[in-house]
XYZ file of C-alpha atoms in Angstrom:
548
model
C -13.033 109.685 -43.817
C -12.214 113.285 -42.982
C -10.927 114.065 -46.504
C -13.861 112.509 -48.370
C -15.617 115.826 -49.121
C -12.447 117.287 -50.663
C -11.976 114.136 -52.748
C -15.535 114.328 -54.073
C -15.052 118.016 -54.866
C -11.898 117.201 -56.852
C -13.824 114.470 -58.686
C -16.610 116.910 -59.598
C -14.166 119.526 -60.894
C -12.222 116.991 -62.963
C -15.395 115.498 -64.419
C -16.859 118.878 -65.358
C -13.745 120.410 -66.874
C -11.494 117.695 -68.322
C -12.683 114.983 -70.714
C -11.028 111.580 -70.109
C -8.452 110.236 -72.532
C -10.662 107.500 -73.984
C -13.329 110.068 -74.877
C -10.788 112.420 -76.426
C -9.433 109.633 -78.598
C -12.958 108.848 -79.788
C -13.471 112.500 -80.738
C -10.095 112.567 -82.503
C -11.039 109.412 -84.423
C -14.278 111.090 -85.468
C -12.413 114.174 -86.647
C -10.189 112.010 -88.834
C -13.276 110.688 -90.637
C -14.865 114.086 -91.289
C -13.922 116.611 -93.969
C -12.570 119.562 -91.961
C -13.992 122.079 -94.446
C -17.659 121.068 -94.075
C -20.187 122.289 -91.530
C -19.645 119.124 -89.474
C -15.892 119.550 -89.823
C -16.128 123.113 -88.517
C -18.227 121.857 -85.605
C -15.638 119.223 -84.691
C -12.858 121.815 -84.893
C -14.818 124.013 -82.492
C -15.396 121.049 -80.179
C -11.683 120.255 -80.143
C -10.810 123.851 -79.267
C -13.445 123.909 -76.544
C -12.074 120.753 -74.897
C -8.625 122.315 -74.592
C -9.988 125.654 -73.374
C -12.064 124.007 -70.631
C -9.034 122.135 -69.322
C -6.808 125.212 -69.450
C -9.278 127.395 -67.594
C -10.571 124.636 -65.285
C -14.084 125.652 -66.343
C -17.100 123.588 -67.397
C -16.801 121.966 -70.811
C -20.538 122.528 -71.296
C -22.710 125.053 -69.478
C -25.289 122.338 -68.791
C -23.442 120.389 -66.117
C -26.379 118.030 -65.974
C -27.710 115.817 -63.208
C -24.781 114.732 -61.006
C -25.188 110.960 -60.759
C -22.938 108.921 -58.452
C -22.514 105.145 -58.339
C -20.614 104.213 -55.189
C -19.339 100.835 -53.967
C -18.369 100.680 -50.290
C -16.982 97.999 -47.968
C -19.255 96.773 -45.203
C -19.164 99.154 -42.254
C -18.532 102.427 -44.117
C -21.008 105.109 -42.994
C -23.032 105.909 -46.109
C -25.094 108.573 -44.292
C -21.957 110.619 -43.576
C -20.732 110.073 -47.126
C -23.999 111.461 -48.463
C -23.629 114.589 -46.314
C -20.092 115.118 -47.631
C -21.263 114.643 -51.232
C -23.944 117.288 -50.714
C -21.363 119.689 -49.265
C -19.030 119.089 -52.206
C -21.906 119.710 -54.649
C -22.741 123.023 -52.956
C -19.086 124.114 -53.060
C -18.677 123.149 -56.717
C -21.822 125.105 -57.602
C -20.662 128.172 -55.682
C -17.293 128.047 -57.477
C -18.823 127.807 -60.948
C -17.825 124.197 -61.657
C -21.494 123.168 -61.705
C -24.491 125.179 -62.911
C -27.401 125.387 -60.439
C -29.666 122.801 -62.059
C -32.023 121.567 -59.325
C -35.526 122.904 -59.982
C -38.751 122.258 -58.053
C -40.990 120.408 -60.500
C -44.189 122.052 -59.230
C -43.126 125.657 -58.556
C -40.203 125.960 -61.006
C -38.052 127.428 -58.236
C -34.319 126.807 -58.562
C -32.663 125.766 -55.278
C -29.500 127.614 -56.336
C -27.120 125.003 -54.925
C -27.950 121.823 -56.876
C -29.598 120.232 -53.834
C -33.242 119.200 -53.670
C -35.537 116.206 -53.625
C -33.853 113.632 -55.843
C -30.754 115.717 -56.619
C -28.004 114.750 -56.776
C -28.599 111.093 -57.668
C -26.588 108.721 -55.449
C -26.602 104.929 -55.810
C -24.840 103.017 -53.015
C -23.854 99.365 -53.322
C -21.778 97.282 -50.906
C -18.965 95.037 -52.050
C -16.231 92.858 -50.557
C -13.322 94.991 -51.777
C -11.347 97.177 -49.360
C -11.556 100.510 -51.181
C -14.425 102.911 -51.864
C -15.201 103.174 -55.585
C -16.895 106.486 -56.500
C -17.990 107.129 -60.092
C -19.689 110.254 -61.385
C -21.426 111.107 -64.635
C -22.625 114.598 -65.591
C -25.246 114.030 -68.268
C -26.880 117.201 -69.581
C -30.569 117.739 -70.199
C -30.257 118.008 -73.990
C -28.948 114.463 -74.385
C -31.077 113.166 -71.499
C -34.162 114.267 -73.433
C -33.120 112.004 -76.331
C -33.097 108.860 -74.188
C -35.703 106.458 -75.510
C -37.259 103.159 -74.480
C -38.857 100.550 -76.742
C -41.327 97.825 -75.804
C -40.966 94.887 -78.177
C -42.488 93.818 -80.466
C -42.872 97.226 -82.061
C -43.317 98.847 -85.451
C -40.464 101.291 -86.060
C -40.425 104.117 -88.587
C -38.396 103.121 -91.628
C -37.412 99.758 -90.146
C -40.667 97.859 -89.927
C -41.334 95.252 -87.268
C -38.820 94.837 -84.447
C -39.310 91.481 -82.755
C -38.144 90.073 -79.449
C -34.732 89.010 -80.687
C -31.252 90.343 -81.373
C -32.342 91.721 -84.718
C -35.225 93.614 -83.119
C -32.744 95.089 -80.617
C -30.495 96.104 -83.519
C -33.366 98.013 -85.110
C -34.185 99.775 -81.847
C -30.609 101.018 -81.441
C -30.425 102.332 -85.000
C -33.777 104.055 -84.552
C -32.556 105.607 -81.290
C -29.603 107.172 -83.115
C -31.883 108.358 -85.925
C -34.466 109.998 -83.649
C -31.795 111.918 -81.717
C -30.668 113.758 -84.894
C -28.536 116.724 -83.762
C -30.633 117.592 -80.730
C -28.520 115.536 -78.330
C -25.259 117.201 -79.426
C -24.068 114.537 -81.833
C -21.673 112.963 -82.410
C -22.741 111.002 -79.344
C -22.289 107.895 -77.254
C -25.070 105.462 -76.357
C -25.594 103.001 -73.540
C -28.176 100.285 -74.152
C -30.001 98.177 -71.593
C -31.794 95.003 -72.734
C -34.437 93.604 -70.384
C -35.401 94.521 -66.840
C -38.486 96.617 -66.156
C -38.961 100.196 -67.307
C -36.923 101.584 -64.412
C -34.087 99.068 -64.219
C -33.787 99.011 -68.013
C -32.891 102.705 -68.052
C -30.547 102.222 -65.088
C -28.751 99.442 -66.942
C -28.484 101.612 -70.047
C -26.947 104.492 -68.106
C -24.525 102.149 -66.326
C -23.155 101.139 -69.739
C -21.881 104.708 -70.087
C -19.442 104.007 -67.258
C -17.646 101.443 -69.413
C -14.463 102.540 -71.161
C -14.899 103.544 -74.789
C -12.352 101.037 -76.071
C -13.332 98.000 -73.974
C -14.716 94.768 -75.478
C -18.042 93.319 -74.354
C -17.490 89.920 -72.654
C -20.755 88.664 -74.182
C -19.904 87.562 -77.730
C -23.340 88.328 -79.183
C -23.376 91.792 -77.644
C -19.803 92.450 -78.827
C -20.930 91.689 -82.394
C -23.946 93.967 -81.932
C -21.802 96.839 -80.651
C -19.421 96.450 -83.603
C -22.325 96.355 -86.045
C -23.836 99.557 -84.649
C -20.497 101.378 -84.769
C -19.966 100.223 -88.364
C -23.416 101.263 -89.558
C -24.868 104.104 -87.458
C -22.598 106.629 -89.158
C -24.075 105.604 -92.511
C -27.256 107.477 -91.517
C -25.532 110.725 -92.514
C -26.793 112.772 -89.555
C -23.349 114.098 -88.717
C -22.017 116.328 -85.983
C -24.710 118.659 -84.578
C -27.084 117.167 -87.158
C -25.374 119.121 -89.936
C -25.047 116.033 -92.126
C -21.762 114.184 -92.451
C -19.759 111.069 -91.739
C -19.661 111.052 -87.929
C -22.862 110.548 -85.939
C -21.897 108.047 -83.238
C -18.644 107.755 -81.269
C -19.424 104.842 -78.971
C -21.978 102.085 -78.279
C -22.136 99.885 -75.169
C -24.825 97.244 -74.573
C -25.781 95.347 -71.412
C -28.418 92.704 -70.728
C -30.460 91.524 -67.736
C -33.388 89.200 -67.164
C -36.979 90.320 -67.699
C -40.564 89.316 -67.080
C -42.089 86.995 -69.702
C -44.656 89.640 -70.668
C -42.161 92.494 -71.036
C -39.252 93.100 -73.394
C -37.746 96.552 -73.036
C -34.816 98.024 -74.946
C -33.680 101.208 -73.190
C -31.219 103.648 -74.739
C -29.316 106.327 -72.817
C -27.975 108.896 -75.286
C -24.953 110.959 -74.252
C -23.551 113.994 -76.056
C -19.964 114.313 -77.307
C -19.155 116.071 -73.999
C -19.058 112.658 -72.331
C -18.243 113.699 -68.788
C -17.669 110.733 -66.499
C -14.822 109.976 -64.149
C -14.158 107.847 -61.082
C -11.837 107.505 -58.119
C -10.794 104.793 -55.680
C -10.790 106.217 -52.174
C -9.063 105.089 -48.981
C -11.881 104.203 -46.543
C -9.738 105.241 -43.563
C -8.773 108.754 -44.708
C -11.129 109.585 -47.563
C -8.196 110.516 -49.782
C -8.026 109.601 -53.484
C -5.795 106.572 -54.070
C -6.384 106.174 -57.802
C -8.222 107.772 -60.743
C -10.249 105.097 -62.512
C -10.333 106.602 -66.010
C -7.357 107.864 -67.952
C -6.739 111.574 -67.611
C -7.401 113.640 -70.712
C -4.211 115.614 -70.108
C -1.832 115.165 -73.020
C -4.437 113.420 -75.174
C -5.037 116.089 -77.801
C -7.933 116.302 -80.211
C -6.340 119.270 -81.950
C -5.397 119.024 -85.602
C -1.772 119.953 -85.041
C -2.214 123.681 -85.533
C -3.483 124.392 -82.030
C -1.713 124.334 -78.698
C -1.766 121.215 -76.561
C -3.919 121.409 -73.439
C -2.180 122.099 -70.155
C -3.261 120.096 -67.125
C -4.790 121.997 -64.228
C -1.991 120.820 -61.940
C 0.678 121.962 -64.395
C -1.082 125.295 -64.817
C -1.145 125.824 -61.046
C 2.526 124.937 -60.766
C 3.558 127.358 -63.509
C 1.562 130.154 -61.917
C 2.933 129.544 -58.427
C 6.467 129.409 -59.792
C 5.953 132.772 -61.473
C 6.939 131.319 -64.842
C 3.822 132.600 -66.560
C 0.845 134.824 -65.850
C -2.803 133.791 -65.863
C -3.364 135.649 -69.142
C -0.562 133.737 -70.821
C -2.282 130.432 -70.150
C -5.672 131.534 -71.460
C -5.900 130.852 -75.197
C -6.688 133.690 -77.511
C -10.287 134.163 -78.589
C -11.146 131.378 -81.017
C -10.078 131.965 -84.577
C -13.687 132.110 -85.687
C -13.120 134.156 -88.793
C -10.372 131.886 -90.114
C -12.326 128.727 -89.304
C -15.553 129.987 -90.798
C -13.859 131.302 -93.943
C -12.249 127.915 -94.544
C -15.555 126.166 -93.995
C -17.540 128.632 -96.062
C -15.090 128.364 -98.934
C -15.445 124.600 -99.146
C -19.169 124.622 -98.414
C -19.875 125.939 -101.876
C -20.360 122.305 -102.761
C -22.931 122.066 -99.964
C -25.134 124.724 -101.485
C -23.008 127.869 -101.696
C -22.314 129.655 -98.400
C -20.413 132.670 -97.191
C -19.353 134.530 -94.087
C -21.537 137.479 -93.061
C -20.811 139.886 -90.212
C -23.819 141.497 -88.535
C -24.300 143.902 -85.641
C -27.468 144.042 -83.555
C -30.129 145.311 -83.971
C -30.442 143.583 -87.362
C -32.611 144.766 -90.236
C -35.083 142.589 -92.111
C -33.157 143.299 -95.313
C -29.965 141.838 -93.868
C -31.814 138.780 -92.590
C -33.531 138.042 -95.896
C -30.161 138.121 -97.634
C -29.038 135.094 -95.599
C -29.314 131.505 -96.784
C -28.897 128.117 -95.145
C -25.170 127.384 -94.837
C -24.043 130.980 -94.311
C -21.738 131.541 -91.338
C -22.931 134.589 -89.388
C -20.549 136.407 -87.055
C -22.441 138.582 -84.598
C -21.476 141.611 -82.551
C -23.578 143.794 -80.281
C -26.097 142.857 -77.628
C -27.942 139.539 -77.505
C -30.397 138.217 -74.941
C -30.653 134.739 -73.457
C -34.039 133.075 -73.230
C -35.077 129.557 -72.300
C -38.222 127.702 -71.239
C -39.401 129.948 -68.389
C -38.872 133.168 -70.344
C -40.623 131.928 -73.485
C -43.640 130.831 -71.485
C -43.698 134.197 -69.676
C -43.407 136.282 -72.854
C -46.469 134.663 -74.397
C -48.659 136.698 -72.022
C -46.394 139.545 -70.890
C -44.214 142.319 -72.279
C -40.427 142.176 -72.400
C -38.259 144.447 -70.207
C -36.105 145.431 -73.212
C -36.779 146.317 -76.838
C -36.418 143.144 -78.912
C -37.120 144.663 -82.314
C -34.262 143.503 -84.548
C -32.790 141.550 -81.636
C -31.162 138.155 -81.220
C -32.449 135.600 -78.710
C -29.924 133.014 -77.542
C -31.226 129.702 -76.195
C -28.650 129.466 -73.430
C -28.520 128.882 -69.686
C -25.031 130.114 -68.780
C -22.834 129.375 -65.801
C -22.425 132.723 -64.032
C -20.335 133.953 -61.103
C -20.606 137.319 -59.361
C -17.890 139.333 -57.621
C -17.362 142.977 -56.664
C -17.080 143.927 -60.341
C -20.374 142.278 -61.287
C -21.439 139.160 -63.178
C -19.002 137.071 -65.220
C -19.805 134.370 -67.774
C -18.012 131.113 -67.021
C -19.673 128.927 -69.678
C -22.264 129.768 -72.333
C -23.048 127.192 -75.016
C -26.487 126.727 -76.619
C -29.324 124.608 -75.269
C -31.643 122.407 -77.337
C -34.080 124.667 -79.184
C -36.933 122.301 -80.005
C -38.361 122.766 -76.499
C -39.338 126.308 -77.470
C -41.204 125.245 -80.618
C -44.670 125.857 -79.056
C -43.726 129.488 -78.314
C -40.983 130.643 -80.678
C -42.974 131.584 -83.767
C -45.454 133.703 -81.809
C -42.694 135.449 -79.871
C -40.692 136.205 -83.012
C -43.656 138.008 -84.547
C -44.858 139.632 -81.313
C -41.542 141.333 -80.490
C -39.835 141.673 -83.892
C -36.978 139.277 -83.182
C -34.709 138.732 -86.200
C -32.506 135.825 -85.157
C -32.729 132.887 -82.792
C -29.590 131.006 -81.751
C -29.642 127.491 -80.344
C -28.775 123.927 -81.260
C -30.588 121.067 -82.910
C -32.987 123.132 -85.002
C -36.694 123.875 -84.682
C -39.926 122.764 -86.296
C -42.435 123.882 -88.940
C -44.205 126.480 -86.790
C -40.975 128.385 -86.208
C -39.891 127.967 -89.842
C -43.181 129.495 -90.990
C -42.716 132.483 -88.655
C -39.160 133.024 -89.910
C -40.487 133.113 -93.443
C -43.440 135.419 -92.744
C -41.648 137.857 -90.423
C -38.125 137.751 -91.796
C -35.933 135.828 -89.385
C -33.278 133.126 -89.235
C -32.313 130.292 -86.938
C -28.593 130.129 -86.206
C -27.120 126.836 -85.009
C -24.294 127.276 -82.528
C -22.088 124.316 -81.601
C -23.663 122.400 -78.719
C -21.448 121.913 -75.698
C -18.868 124.498 -76.803
C -19.397 126.526 -73.651
C -15.865 127.906 -73.325
C -15.585 128.684 -77.012
C -18.637 130.934 -76.867
C -17.901 132.388 -73.424
C -14.764 133.906 -74.969
C -17.020 135.860 -77.334
C -19.029 137.439 -74.514
C -17.267 140.633 -73.499
C -19.654 142.017 -70.911
C -22.837 141.301 -68.994
C -24.928 144.423 -69.569
C -27.810 143.501 -67.267
C -30.080 140.676 -66.167
C -33.838 140.313 -65.716
C -36.041 137.623 -64.180
C -33.502 136.323 -61.677
C -36.494 134.821 -59.893
C -36.440 132.167 -62.637
C -32.958 131.078 -61.515
C -29.599 131.675 -63.181
C -30.078 129.272 -66.140
C -33.575 130.595 -66.947
C -32.951 134.311 -66.335
C -32.825 136.781 -69.231
C -29.180 137.802 -69.531
C -28.301 140.796 -71.710
C -24.851 140.072 -73.130
C -22.427 142.177 -75.159
C -20.738 139.930 -77.711
C -18.057 140.223 -80.357
C -17.193 137.598 -82.961
C -19.966 135.181 -82.014
C -20.155 132.671 -84.894
C -23.057 130.374 -85.787
C -24.386 128.747 -88.947
C -27.707 129.565 -90.636
C -29.657 126.304 -90.640
C -33.191 127.752 -91.078
C -33.669 130.846 -93.229
C -36.437 133.294 -94.156
C -37.064 131.534 -97.460
C -38.538 128.364 -95.980
C -35.335 126.311 -96.048
C -34.345 124.069 -93.129
C -31.138 122.067 -93.024
C -32.587 120.077 -90.108
C -35.628 118.990 -92.094
C -33.409 118.055 -95.037
C -31.006 115.976 -92.920
C -33.879 114.223 -91.155
C -35.515 113.353 -94.473
C -32.233 112.089 -95.902
C -31.382 110.038 -92.810
C -34.898 108.516 -92.804
C -34.288 107.263 -96.328
C -30.923 105.815 -95.290
C -32.454 104.199 -92.208
C -34.670 102.082 -94.477
C -31.605 100.240 -95.844
C -31.291 98.478 -92.467
C -34.787 96.989 -92.579
C -33.761 93.484 -93.599
C -32.613 91.009 -90.879
C -28.940 90.815 -90.020
C -28.837 88.632 -86.890
C -30.808 85.417 -87.235
């Protein structure tokens, strides 16, 4: 199969940059249910723009391109060892070309391999079958949503729902609790795959395999079909909303599978996937290695725009237009997102959500400006900001920073970066899940005089207390909107701690028009705490049995 490596590379690029049609329709359906002028509505508008931008620019939809996981069915006699070598080569090429972020990290040393290869990465599952073709399916599931996977051992006592027994009703409670506990940290609105039975390992595998089903399919098991419908009808009543901002749309898809188990064990495993549901598949000719068929509908032409934006242009169409000289590269790149217009519309209607406004700030930021902000305000930043993730926060607890952070903004982001003769360029730069930094953030805010922290999903009471005492805010950017925010980054000023690897390095970025929403302010208010409390109360309404 001399063309197999090229086919896998094409599969990786398509999966990373172009959401399939069934996923786009689910996002569009969610947008139709949400008030466009609310915080969640603004988030969904941003998501829709980001989907189109990623396709146009053939760049990652989200900067966290996740753990590449392949499920491959081959006829008897196909050389799986050679296929694995070709997959590794395609992974290296995709990483070098900025279609994947280098995500493979040594668990003991923290060293990033730089090419997405290492012990256990990528994940490749081979299975033989009696068909003639080679079926290759790929999912790119980011760390933020992977961290919200959860497994239940029944019977169990669940917060707000009481006892969950070893029956269909107990499974129902587990799934609802799984959606509740994810809040906005997994980049809701999300999709979930559920595995019933197995052992702890195979239960999670079954759950993740459910994510390879098409969004609009119907479960052949009648009981599970009813359960899926029930979850889709009721999970959105929790009021968690997009990004955890509160709202009507929390879940976009639910797929449930079942397998046998040991008598002593009853596991319900839930694989949570963000809105950036990146999975695709191809059928490959075993003689040549060429792609014969794409197994999921292309996202090209399936718009999630609201009618005011431009339709996405397929990568193939873009290439053809360029080669024909009809247009230039710049003509196909959308203008910088209309952040001001979007945020003004949202802020105007958010008065009913507590009174909010649009505020433009330039770094470094004064304490006076920060203390004037309230939860719900849309902040549009210009100036220099600095990325910082897990490795940097741990380091700064016991060391000094290479730059002055007094009045500065820290961005929880691990960007996709490429370097050429002109220097570093940002290819994707959305926020990562902030709660991981909760053990460090409050101390670092006070130690270095940081005024604003940007991330997604919110933070906890320790950080909220530091924001109140020191005078700081937490700004929630839209998770997964990596192209949307990359457009706001005008220059890479410098970088420190490259020894941590590209995602964990401290990038010093010049930004203009970078918009995010205040969700934790210096007055002790936290939208995340409020939404969690409200959704906990709503969760309790599902305590009584439904399936008997």
